Amino acid sequence: MVSPPGHPARIITLMNQKGGVGKTTSTVSLGAAIARLGRSTLLIDLDPQAHLTLHLGLDPVALDHTVYDLLVGPDADRPHVDDVIQPVGKHLDVLPAHVNLAGVESELAPRMVTGTAQRVLMQALSQPGADGAAPVVERYEFILIDCPPSLGLLTVNALTLANEVLVPLQAHFLALQGLSQLLDTVTMIRQSFNPALRVSGVLLCMHENQTLLAQEVIADLGRFLDAARDQDVPWRHAKVLEPPIRRNIKLAECPSFGQTVFDYAPTCHGARDYRKAAEDLIAHGPAEVAGVASDATVTAEPASDDAAPVPTVEGAADPDRLQPVAQGAAPGHGGH
Ligand SMILES: Nc1ncnc2c1ncn2[C@@H]1O[C@H](COP(=O)(O)OP(=O)(O)OP(=O)(O)O)[C@@H](O)[C@H]1O
Ligand SMILES: [Mg+2]
């Protein structure tokens, strides 16, 4: 399970504060597809709804420990991360969630002023493993994090740990509206906590290519991403992953059976789309992205004023909001 030397884990946060766009389905399906390609993969359920945990056939109530126990409480009561991780398939492990994760935001809030609340997940996964094993962050080739539909402290913790962001998106009316706020949050975390953070891609989910609206949204998205190519913004290397994930009933059915789509209906087009998208994600790694080395070493700068605005946005990055993460006002615009 140890990553080959010189190949640090790709830690990818799947985030979109809009609810029901396909974050959990994509985290499970991309992760399972990557594991089936022989790459050691850890999925982290950072959503109090625990949908990812349930999708993988685990009952959060029956588990001794979940990710909640790693994030809060006195050090003495904290389980070792190796006692929380559950194997769910060949090359595939999960760090499960429980509904009590909902309490983390308020429990950690007093520690936001010092900037420690935003780092608890990263610290938990950077501890040496049991019996001298490598820390979790060095043990896998891929770590995929499923976020709740909000930009609150749990998502901030995912961004502090990750080196990449993948945005599942449905090409619907107002689909791009929340993107500005999302990218502002990524920019703030890059400046405050994680200079190496970049947006690697967008994944179109539940896609209906035949609609004019979907085609218009995709064209808008393409223009926006293209305009960022020569800007010092975290999404300048972002691509729309291929193929889009078509709507497929098997993808909606498989969670009730506690199975990934590859176990439940391996030949359906949902499985085929996710398999190909996983291959595209693997191919679009840091080494393959020209200029990414400078991303990792860059002293993070505020997003350029010249960056193209996201279509139908609520507003550009406000410089006054660029420090508050460390000062106690982490982005917390929740909502579906
Ligand atoms: N390609 C697809 N075809 C059909 N149904 C899908 C597809 N992708 C996801 N679904 C279904 O759509 C619903 C929402 O998907 P999912 O739970 O992955 O979204 P989410 O963004 O994680 O939601 P939340 O914001 O609540 O966490 C689920 O019932 C899921 O099974
Ligand atoms: Mg979800």
Short mmCIF file of N, CA, C and O in Angstrom, two decimals, residues 133-205:
data_model
loop_
_atom_site.label_atom_id
_atom_site.label_comp_id
_atom_site.label_asym_id
_atom_site.label_seq_id
_atom_site.Cartn_x
_atom_site.Cartn_y
_atom_site.Cartn_z
N ALA A 133 4.95 2.32 10.55
CA ALA A 133 4.47 2.48 9.17
C ALA A 133 4.47 3.96 8.79
O ALA A 133 4.48 4.84 9.66
N ALA A 134 4.46 4.20 7.49
CA ALA A 134 4.44 5.58 7.00
C ALA A 134 3.14 6.26 7.42
O ALA A 134 2.12 5.59 7.61
N PRO A 135 3.16 7.59 7.55
CA PRO A 135 1.90 8.30 7.81
C PRO A 135 0.90 8.04 6.69
O PRO A 135 1.30 7.74 5.56
N VAL A 136 -0.37 8.18 7.00
CA VAL A 136 -1.42 7.90 6.01
C VAL A 136 -1.20 8.71 4.73
O VAL A 136 -1.37 8.19 3.62
N VAL A 137 -0.79 9.96 4.88
CA VAL A 137 -0.64 10.80 3.69
C VAL A 137 0.46 10.30 2.74
O VAL A 137 0.51 10.72 1.58
N GLU A 138 1.32 9.41 3.26
CA GLU A 138 2.39 8.88 2.39
C GLU A 138 2.14 7.43 2.01
O GLU A 138 2.96 6.81 1.34
N ARG A 139 1.03 6.89 2.48
CA ARG A 139 0.85 5.44 2.34
C ARG A 139 0.05 5.06 1.10
O ARG A 139 0.02 3.90 0.71
N TYR A 140 -0.66 6.01 0.55
CA TYR A 140 -1.54 5.72 -0.60
C TYR A 140 -1.07 6.49 -1.82
O TYR A 140 -0.44 7.54 -1.69
N GLU A 141 -1.46 5.98 -2.98
CA GLU A 141 -1.19 6.74 -4.20
C GLU A 141 -2.25 7.81 -4.42
O GLU A 141 -1.98 8.88 -4.94
N PHE A 142 -3.48 7.50 -4.03
CA PHE A 142 -4.58 8.45 -4.18
C PHE A 142 -5.38 8.52 -2.88
O PHE A 142 -5.69 7.49 -2.28
N ILE A 143 -5.70 9.75 -2.47
CA ILE A 143 -6.62 9.96 -1.36
C ILE A 143 -7.72 10.89 -1.89
O ILE A 143 -7.42 12.00 -2.36
N LEU A 144 -8.96 10.43 -1.86
CA LEU A 144 -10.08 11.23 -2.35
C LEU A 144 -10.98 11.59 -1.17
O LEU A 144 -11.35 10.71 -0.37
N ILE A 145 -11.33 12.86 -1.07
CA ILE A 145 -12.10 13.33 0.09
C ILE A 145 -13.48 13.80 -0.38
O ILE A 145 -13.58 14.69 -1.24
N ASP A 146 -14.53 13.22 0.22
CA ASP A 146 -15.90 13.62 -0.09
C ASP A 146 -16.33 14.68 0.92
O ASP A 146 -16.34 14.44 2.13
N CYS A 147 -16.69 15.86 0.43
CA CYS A 147 -17.04 16.98 1.31
C CYS A 147 -18.55 17.14 1.44
O CYS A 147 -19.31 16.75 0.56
N PRO A 148 -18.98 17.78 2.54
CA PRO A 148 -20.39 18.12 2.66
C PRO A 148 -20.73 19.26 1.70
O PRO A 148 -19.82 19.94 1.19
N PRO A 149 -22.02 19.50 1.46
CA PRO A 149 -22.39 20.60 0.57
C PRO A 149 -22.32 21.95 1.27
O PRO A 149 -23.33 22.64 1.45
N SER A 150 -21.14 22.34 1.69
CA SER A 150 -20.95 23.65 2.31
C SER A 150 -19.48 24.00 2.20
O SER A 150 -18.64 23.15 1.90
N LEU A 151 -19.17 25.27 2.46
CA LEU A 151 -17.77 25.69 2.44
C LEU A 151 -17.29 25.93 3.87
O LEU A 151 -16.41 26.75 4.12
N GLY A 152 -17.83 25.19 4.82
CA GLY A 152 -17.50 25.37 6.23
C GLY A 152 -16.20 24.70 6.61
O GLY A 152 -15.38 24.30 5.77
N LEU A 153 -16.02 24.53 7.93
CA LEU A 153 -14.73 24.09 8.47
C LEU A 153 -14.31 22.69 8.03
O LEU A 153 -13.12 22.41 7.88
N LEU A 154 -15.27 21.81 7.80
CA LEU A 154 -14.90 20.46 7.33
C LEU A 154 -14.29 20.55 5.93
O LEU A 154 -13.25 19.93 5.65
N THR A 155 -14.92 21.31 5.07
CA THR A 155 -14.37 21.49 3.72
C THR A 155 -13.02 22.21 3.79
O THR A 155 -12.08 21.85 3.06
N VAL A 156 -12.90 23.18 4.67
CA VAL A 156 -11.62 23.88 4.85
C VAL A 156 -10.53 22.89 5.26
O VAL A 156 -9.40 22.92 4.76
N ASN A 157 -10.87 21.95 6.16
CA ASN A 157 -9.89 20.92 6.56
C ASN A 157 -9.49 20.04 5.38
O ASN A 157 -8.32 19.67 5.25
N ALA A 158 -10.45 19.72 4.53
CA ALA A 158 -10.12 18.93 3.34
C ALA A 158 -9.17 19.70 2.44
O ALA A 158 -8.20 19.15 1.90
N LEU A 159 -9.41 21.01 2.29
CA LEU A 159 -8.56 21.83 1.41
C LEU A 159 -7.17 22.02 2.00
O LEU A 159 -6.18 22.15 1.26
N THR A 160 -7.07 22.04 3.30
CA THR A 160 -5.76 22.21 3.94
C THR A 160 -4.90 20.96 3.76
O THR A 160 -3.68 21.03 3.63
N LEU A 161 -5.57 19.81 3.70
CA LEU A 161 -4.86 18.54 3.52
C LEU A 161 -4.51 18.27 2.05
O LEU A 161 -3.46 17.72 1.74
N ALA A 162 -5.42 18.66 1.15
CA ALA A 162 -5.33 18.22 -0.25
C ALA A 162 -4.24 18.95 -1.02
O ALA A 162 -3.76 20.01 -0.62
N ASN A 163 -3.84 18.35 -2.15
CA ASN A 163 -3.06 19.13 -3.10
C ASN A 163 -3.85 19.45 -4.36
O ASN A 163 -3.40 20.21 -5.20
N GLU A 164 -5.05 18.86 -4.48
CA GLU A 164 -5.88 19.14 -5.65
C GLU A 164 -7.35 19.27 -5.27
O GLU A 164 -7.79 18.67 -4.28
N VAL A 165 -8.08 19.99 -6.10
CA VAL A 165 -9.54 20.09 -5.96
C VAL A 165 -10.16 19.61 -7.27
O VAL A 165 -9.70 19.96 -8.35
N LEU A 166 -11.19 18.78 -7.14
CA LEU A 166 -11.99 18.37 -8.30
C LEU A 166 -13.43 18.80 -8.01
O LEU A 166 -13.96 18.51 -6.93
N VAL A 167 -14.03 19.49 -8.96
CA VAL A 167 -15.37 20.03 -8.74
C VAL A 167 -16.41 19.25 -9.54
O VAL A 167 -16.50 19.40 -10.76
N PRO A 168 -17.19 18.40 -8.88
CA PRO A 168 -18.32 17.77 -9.58
C PRO A 168 -19.38 18.83 -9.84
O PRO A 168 -19.70 19.63 -8.95
N LEU A 169 -19.92 18.83 -11.04
CA LEU A 169 -20.83 19.91 -11.44
C LEU A 169 -21.91 19.35 -12.33
O LEU A 169 -21.64 18.48 -13.16
N GLN A 170 -23.12 19.84 -12.15
CA GLN A 170 -24.20 19.50 -13.08
C GLN A 170 -24.41 20.70 -13.98
O GLN A 170 -24.57 21.81 -13.47
N ALA A 171 -24.40 20.46 -15.27
CA ALA A 171 -24.52 21.58 -16.21
C ALA A 171 -25.97 22.04 -16.30
O ALA A 171 -26.65 21.85 -17.30
N HIS A 172 -26.43 22.68 -15.21
CA HIS A 172 -27.80 23.15 -15.11
C HIS A 172 -27.82 24.66 -15.01
O HIS A 172 -26.78 25.30 -14.82
N PHE A 173 -29.01 25.22 -15.04
CA PHE A 173 -29.21 26.64 -14.79
C PHE A 173 -28.55 27.00 -13.45
O PHE A 173 -28.73 26.28 -12.46
N LEU A 174 -27.79 28.06 -13.41
CA LEU A 174 -27.09 28.54 -12.21
C LEU A 174 -25.98 27.61 -11.73
O LEU A 174 -25.48 27.77 -10.63
N ALA A 175 -25.60 26.64 -12.56
CA ALA A 175 -24.56 25.69 -12.13
C ALA A 175 -23.26 26.39 -11.79
O ALA A 175 -22.51 25.96 -10.92
N LEU A 176 -22.99 27.48 -12.52
CA LEU A 176 -21.70 28.15 -12.30
C LEU A 176 -21.79 29.24 -11.25
O LEU A 176 -20.78 29.85 -10.90
N GLN A 177 -23.00 29.47 -10.74
CA GLN A 177 -23.18 30.59 -9.82
C GLN A 177 -22.32 30.45 -8.56
O GLN A 177 -21.75 31.41 -8.09
N GLY A 178 -22.26 29.22 -8.03
CA GLY A 178 -21.50 29.04 -6.80
C GLY A 178 -20.01 28.89 -7.01
O GLY A 178 -19.24 28.84 -6.05
N LEU A 179 -19.60 28.84 -8.27
CA LEU A 179 -18.19 28.54 -8.56
C LEU A 179 -17.25 29.65 -8.06
O LEU A 179 -16.15 29.38 -7.58
N SER A 180 -17.72 30.90 -8.15
CA SER A 180 -16.88 32.01 -7.70
C SER A 180 -16.56 31.89 -6.22
O SER A 180 -15.40 32.02 -5.79
N GLN A 181 -17.60 31.61 -5.44
CA GLN A 181 -17.43 31.47 -3.99
C GLN A 181 -16.50 30.29 -3.68
O GLN A 181 -15.64 30.36 -2.81
N LEU A 182 -16.70 29.20 -4.41
CA LEU A 182 -15.86 28.01 -4.23
C LEU A 182 -14.40 28.35 -4.53
O LEU A 182 -13.49 28.02 -3.75
N LEU A 183 -14.17 29.03 -5.65
CA LEU A 183 -12.80 29.35 -6.03
C LEU A 183 -12.17 30.38 -5.10
O LEU A 183 -10.98 30.35 -4.83
N ASP A 184 -12.99 31.30 -4.58
CA ASP A 184 -12.50 32.24 -3.56
C ASP A 184 -11.99 31.47 -2.34
O ASP A 184 -10.95 31.79 -1.77
N THR A 185 -12.75 30.45 -1.96
CA THR A 185 -12.36 29.66 -0.78
C THR A 185 -11.04 28.94 -1.05
O THR A 185 -10.15 28.93 -0.22
N VAL A 186 -10.92 28.34 -2.24
CA VAL A 186 -9.68 27.64 -2.59
C VAL A 186 -8.51 28.64 -2.56
O VAL A 186 -7.43 28.35 -2.03
N THR A 187 -8.75 29.83 -3.11
CA THR A 187 -7.70 30.85 -3.14
C THR A 187 -7.29 31.24 -1.71
O THR A 187 -6.10 31.37 -1.40
N MET A 188 -8.28 31.41 -0.85
CA MET A 188 -7.96 31.78 0.54
C MET A 188 -7.15 30.71 1.25
O MET A 188 -6.20 31.00 1.97
N ILE A 189 -7.52 29.47 1.03
CA ILE A 189 -6.79 28.38 1.70
C ILE A 189 -5.37 28.30 1.13
O ILE A 189 -4.41 28.06 1.85
N ARG A 190 -5.24 28.51 -0.16
CA ARG A 190 -3.90 28.50 -0.76
C ARG A 190 -3.03 29.59 -0.14
O ARG A 190 -1.86 29.39 0.13
N GLN A 191 -3.63 30.73 0.12
CA GLN A 191 -2.85 31.84 0.68
C GLN A 191 -2.57 31.65 2.17
O GLN A 191 -1.51 32.05 2.66
N SER A 192 -3.52 31.03 2.88
CA SER A 192 -3.39 30.98 4.33
C SER A 192 -2.69 29.72 4.83
O SER A 192 -1.98 29.75 5.81
N PHE A 193 -2.96 28.59 4.16
CA PHE A 193 -2.54 27.31 4.74
C PHE A 193 -1.80 26.39 3.78
O PHE A 193 -1.05 25.53 4.22
N ASN A 194 -2.09 26.49 2.50
CA ASN A 194 -1.68 25.40 1.61
C ASN A 194 -1.27 25.93 0.24
O ASN A 194 -2.05 25.86 -0.73
N PRO A 195 -0.06 26.48 0.12
CA PRO A 195 0.36 27.11 -1.13
C PRO A 195 0.35 26.19 -2.34
O PRO A 195 0.32 26.65 -3.47
N ALA A 196 0.40 24.86 -2.11
CA ALA A 196 0.47 23.93 -3.25
C ALA A 196 -0.91 23.58 -3.83
O ALA A 196 -0.99 22.88 -4.83
N LEU A 197 -1.96 24.08 -3.21
CA LEU A 197 -3.31 23.67 -3.62
C LEU A 197 -3.65 24.20 -5.01
O LEU A 197 -3.42 25.35 -5.33
N ARG A 198 -4.20 23.30 -5.85
CA ARG A 198 -4.63 23.72 -7.18
C ARG A 198 -5.94 23.01 -7.54
O ARG A 198 -6.23 21.94 -7.01
N VAL A 199 -6.68 23.62 -8.42
CA VAL A 199 -7.90 22.99 -8.93
C VAL A 199 -7.48 22.19 -10.15
O VAL A 199 -7.03 22.76 -11.14
N SER A 200 -7.63 20.86 -10.07
CA SER A 200 -7.17 20.08 -11.22
C SER A 200 -8.28 19.86 -12.24
O SER A 200 -7.99 19.63 -13.40
N GLY A 201 -9.53 19.93 -11.81
CA GLY A 201 -10.55 19.69 -12.82
C GLY A 201 -11.98 19.88 -12.36
O GLY A 201 -12.28 20.13 -11.19
N VAL A 202 -12.84 19.75 -13.36
CA VAL A 202 -14.29 19.77 -13.17
C VAL A 202 -14.81 18.48 -13.76
O VAL A 202 -14.34 18.05 -14.83
N LEU A 203 -15.74 17.84 -13.07
CA LEU A 203 -16.34 16.61 -13.60
C LEU A 203 -17.84 16.86 -13.79
O LEU A 203 -18.54 17.19 -12.83
N LEU A 204 -18.29 16.72 -15.02
CA LEU A 204 -19.71 16.93 -15.30
C LEU A 204 -20.48 15.68 -14.91
O LEU A 204 -20.15 14.57 -15.38
N CYS A 205 -21.46 15.84 -14.03
CA CYS A 205 -22.19 14.70 -13.49
C CYS A 205 -23.65 14.73 -13.93
O CYS A 205 -24.20 15.80 -14.20
#
